Amino acid sequence: MELKRESWTQADYEEFVGYLRTLADEKYKAFSDSLVPGAELSLGIRVPILRQTAKEISKGNYTEFLQCKKGGYREEIMVEGLVMTLIKCDYKEMLGYIKEYAGKITSWETCDIVSFKGLRKHLDEFLNDIEYFIYHSNPWIQRYGFGCLLGFYLTDEYIDRVLSYVNSVNSDFYYVQMMQAWLVATAVAKCRDKTIVFLADNKLNSVTQNMAVRKIRESNRVSKEDKDLVLRFKK
């Protein structure tokens, strides 16, 4: 199917969904579904294929593609988000796409695959908007916000504010807890001293704190001494 199109109608999109079905891998579907329990329907398409598909669509009339009504397959959601990440636009438009995509997330898979790398040019601007995400009532949007902090802000310049945000959200949603723990574990590798101080004194619940300790101990980027040290921070 031609993906670099000058126009997209709903009929074209239905044809596209049929094309996606031809890319399905049953063994990969079984594996993927086992990692995303209870999530929406899937076809079983490997991520590199989804990325290449989105790349081709982005070369054509991506605006009309995005306007087409989508179905419930995880791959449809991911391709839509991946197309959004490839659009060259100003910060305001990019933020609109980020919010639109974040509202469609219903699993860790659809959350973590889509990263708007264009944010690297707008770090201060997006940090001023991050509270929309991390304090949202939808926990998947919260997870996406913390994923952005993990992906773009673990530097000496931003670490104090990042850890403050982690400390301010005491979630009981497993997938938010896991993203916070992953963020803290990565921060130990990148901004060690301040993150160790944070681990010693914070408001995280025991589940999130202990997840972070476990991830730190599993990391290949943390010294044995620090892996032993963080054991004292278990709650």
Coordinates of C-alpha atoms in Angstrom, one line a residue:
M1 CA 0.0 0.0 0.0
E2 CA 1.2 3.5 -0.8
L3 CA 1.7 5.3 2.5
K4 CA 3.1 8.6 1.3
R5 CA -0.2 9.9 0.1
E6 CA -1.4 13.3 -1.0
S7 CA -4.8 12.8 0.7
W8 CA -6.4 10.4 3.2
T9 CA -10.1 9.6 3.3
Q10 CA -11.8 7.3 5.8
A11 CA -11.9 4.7 3.1
D12 CA -8.2 5.0 2.6
Y13 CA -7.7 4.6 6.3
E14 CA -9.8 1.4 6.4
E15 CA -7.6 0.1 3.6
F16 CA -4.6 1.0 5.8
V17 CA -5.9 -1.0 8.7
G18 CA -6.2 -4.0 6.3
Y19 CA -2.6 -3.4 5.3
L20 CA -1.5 -3.4 8.9
R21 CA -3.1 -6.8 9.3
T22 CA -0.8 -8.1 6.6
L23 CA 2.2 -7.1 8.8
A24 CA 1.0 -9.1 11.8
D25 CA 3.2 -11.7 13.4
E26 CA 1.2 -14.1 15.5
K27 CA 4.2 -15.2 17.7
Y28 CA 5.1 -11.6 18.4
K29 CA 1.4 -10.8 19.1
A30 CA 1.3 -13.6 21.8
F31 CA 4.6 -12.3 23.3
S32 CA 3.4 -8.6 23.2
D33 CA 0.0 -9.4 24.7
S34 CA 1.6 -11.3 27.5
L35 CA 3.5 -8.1 28.5
V36 CA 0.4 -5.9 28.2
P37 CA -2.3 -7.7 30.1
G38 CA -5.8 -6.4 29.8
A39 CA -4.9 -3.7 27.2
E40 CA -6.7 -3.0 24.0
L41 CA -6.7 -5.1 20.8
S42 CA -3.4 -5.8 19.1
L43 CA -2.3 -7.1 15.7
G44 CA 1.3 -8.1 16.6
I45 CA 3.5 -5.8 14.6
R46 CA 7.1 -5.3 15.6
V47 CA 8.1 -1.8 16.6
P48 CA 10.7 -1.1 13.8
I49 CA 8.0 -1.8 11.2
L50 CA 5.6 0.6 13.0
R51 CA 8.3 3.3 13.0
Q52 CA 9.0 2.8 9.3
T53 CA 5.3 2.9 8.5
A54 CA 4.9 6.2 10.4
K55 CA 8.0 7.6 8.6
E56 CA 6.4 7.0 5.2
I57 CA 3.1 8.4 6.3
S58 CA 4.8 11.6 7.6
K59 CA 6.2 12.3 4.1
G60 CA 2.7 12.7 2.7
N61 CA -0.5 14.4 3.9
Y62 CA -0.1 13.5 7.6
T63 CA -2.7 16.1 8.6
E64 CA -5.5 14.2 6.8
F65 CA -4.2 10.9 8.1
L66 CA -4.4 12.1 11.7
Q67 CA -7.9 13.4 11.2
C68 CA -9.2 9.9 10.1
K69 CA -11.2 8.0 12.7
K70 CA -9.1 5.3 14.3
G71 CA -10.0 1.9 15.6
G72 CA -8.9 0.1 18.8
Y73 CA -5.7 -1.7 17.8
R74 CA -2.7 -0.7 19.8
E75 CA -0.7 -0.4 16.6
E76 CA -3.1 2.2 15.3
I77 CA -2.5 4.3 18.4
M78 CA 1.2 3.9 18.2
V79 CA 1.5 4.7 14.5
E80 CA -0.6 7.8 15.1
G81 CA 1.7 9.0 17.9
L82 CA 4.8 8.2 15.9
V83 CA 3.6 10.3 13.0
M84 CA 3.0 13.2 15.4
T85 CA 6.6 13.0 16.6
L86 CA 7.9 13.4 13.0
I87 CA 6.0 16.6 12.3
K88 CA 8.2 19.7 12.1
C89 CA 6.4 22.4 13.9
D90 CA 6.7 25.1 16.6
Y91 CA 6.4 24.4 20.3
K92 CA 2.7 25.3 20.7
E93 CA 1.7 22.9 17.9
M94 CA 4.0 20.2 19.3
L95 CA 2.5 20.6 22.8
G96 CA -1.0 20.1 21.3
Y97 CA 0.1 16.9 19.7
I98 CA 1.7 15.7 22.9
K99 CA -1.5 16.3 24.9
E100 CA -3.6 14.7 22.1
Y101 CA -1.5 11.6 22.1
A102 CA -1.2 11.3 25.9
G103 CA -5.0 11.3 26.1
K104 CA -5.1 8.1 23.9
I105 CA -2.7 6.1 26.1
T106 CA -4.1 3.0 27.7
S107 CA -1.0 0.8 28.3
W108 CA 2.7 1.1 29.1
E109 CA 3.4 0.1 25.5
T110 CA 1.5 2.9 23.9
C111 CA 3.0 5.2 26.5
D112 CA 6.6 4.4 26.2
I113 CA 7.1 4.0 22.4
V114 CA 6.2 7.6 21.6
S115 CA 8.9 10.2 22.4
F116 CA 8.8 13.7 21.0
K117 CA 12.5 14.3 20.5
G118 CA 11.8 17.8 19.3
L119 CA 11.3 18.7 22.9
R120 CA 15.1 18.9 23.3
K121 CA 14.8 22.3 21.7
H122 CA 12.1 23.5 24.1
L123 CA 13.1 22.1 27.5
D124 CA 12.4 25.2 29.5
E125 CA 9.1 25.8 27.8
F126 CA 7.9 22.2 28.3
L127 CA 9.0 22.1 31.9
N128 CA 6.6 25.0 32.5
D129 CA 3.8 22.8 31.1
I130 CA 4.8 19.5 32.7
E131 CA 2.3 19.9 35.6
Y132 CA -0.6 19.4 33.1
F133 CA 0.8 15.8 32.8
I134 CA 2.1 14.8 36.1
Y135 CA -0.9 16.1 38.1
H136 CA -3.5 14.9 35.6
S137 CA -6.4 12.8 36.9
N138 CA -5.6 10.2 34.2
P139 CA -2.7 8.0 35.5
W140 CA -1.5 7.2 32.0
I141 CA -1.1 10.9 31.3
Q142 CA 0.8 11.1 34.6
R143 CA 3.1 8.2 33.5
Y144 CA 3.7 10.0 30.2
G145 CA 4.8 13.1 32.0
F146 CA 7.2 11.3 34.2
G147 CA 8.5 9.5 31.1
C148 CA 9.3 12.9 29.6
L149 CA 11.2 14.0 32.7
L150 CA 13.1 10.7 32.6
G151 CA 13.9 11.1 28.9
F152 CA 14.9 14.7 28.8
Y153 CA 15.6 16.3 32.2
L154 CA 18.1 14.1 34.1
T155 CA 20.9 16.7 34.1
D156 CA 22.5 18.8 36.7
E157 CA 20.5 21.8 35.5
Y158 CA 17.1 20.2 36.0
I159 CA 17.5 17.4 38.6
D160 CA 16.4 19.4 41.6
R161 CA 13.1 20.3 40.0
V162 CA 12.6 16.8 38.6
L163 CA 13.1 15.2 42.0
S164 CA 10.7 17.7 43.5
Y165 CA 8.1 16.6 41.1
V166 CA 8.6 13.0 41.8
N167 CA 8.3 13.7 45.5
S168 CA 5.0 15.5 45.0
V169 CA 3.1 12.6 43.4
N170 CA 2.3 9.7 45.7
S171 CA 0.4 7.5 43.2
D172 CA -1.2 4.1 43.9
F173 CA -1.2 3.2 40.2
Y174 CA 1.4 0.6 39.4
Y175 CA 2.4 2.0 36.1
V176 CA 3.0 5.5 37.5
Q177 CA 4.9 4.0 40.4
M178 CA 7.1 2.0 38.0
M179 CA 7.9 5.1 35.9
Q180 CA 8.8 7.1 39.0
A181 CA 11.0 4.2 40.2
W182 CA 12.7 3.9 36.7
L183 CA 13.3 7.7 36.7
V184 CA 14.9 7.7 40.2
A185 CA 17.1 4.7 39.3
T186 CA 18.3 6.4 36.1
A187 CA 18.9 9.6 38.1
V188 CA 21.2 7.7 40.4
A189 CA 23.4 6.9 37.4
K190 CA 23.2 10.4 35.9
C191 CA 23.0 12.7 39.0
R192 CA 24.2 10.5 41.7
D193 CA 24.7 12.7 44.7
K194 CA 21.5 14.6 44.8
T195 CA 19.5 11.5 44.0
I196 CA 21.1 9.5 46.9
V197 CA 20.1 12.4 49.2
F198 CA 16.6 12.2 47.8
L199 CA 16.4 8.5 48.4
A200 CA 17.3 9.0 52.0
D201 CA 14.5 11.5 52.6
N202 CA 11.3 11.7 50.5
K203 CA 7.6 11.3 50.6
L204 CA 7.3 8.3 48.2
N205 CA 5.2 5.4 49.3
S206 CA 7.0 2.2 50.1
V207 CA 6.0 0.4 46.9
T208 CA 7.5 3.2 44.7
Q209 CA 10.6 3.6 46.9
N210 CA 11.3 -0.2 47.0
M211 CA 10.8 -0.4 43.2
A212 CA 13.4 2.3 42.8
V213 CA 15.9 0.5 45.1
R214 CA 15.4 -2.7 43.1
K215 CA 15.9 -1.0 39.8
I216 CA 19.1 0.6 41.1
R217 CA 20.4 -2.7 42.2
E218 CA 19.6 -4.2 38.7
S219 CA 21.3 -1.3 36.9
N220 CA 24.6 -1.8 35.0
R221 CA 25.4 1.9 35.4
V222 CA 25.5 1.9 39.2
S223 CA 28.5 0.9 41.2
K224 CA 28.5 -2.1 43.6
E225 CA 29.0 0.3 46.5
D226 CA 25.9 2.3 45.6
K227 CA 23.9 -0.8 45.1
D228 CA 24.8 -1.9 48.6
L229 CA 24.2 1.6 49.9
V230 CA 20.6 1.9 48.6
L231 CA 19.5 -1.1 50.6
R232 CA 19.3 1.0 53.7
F233 CA 16.6 3.1 51.9
K234 CA 14.1 0.4 51.6
K235 CA 10.8 1.1 53.3

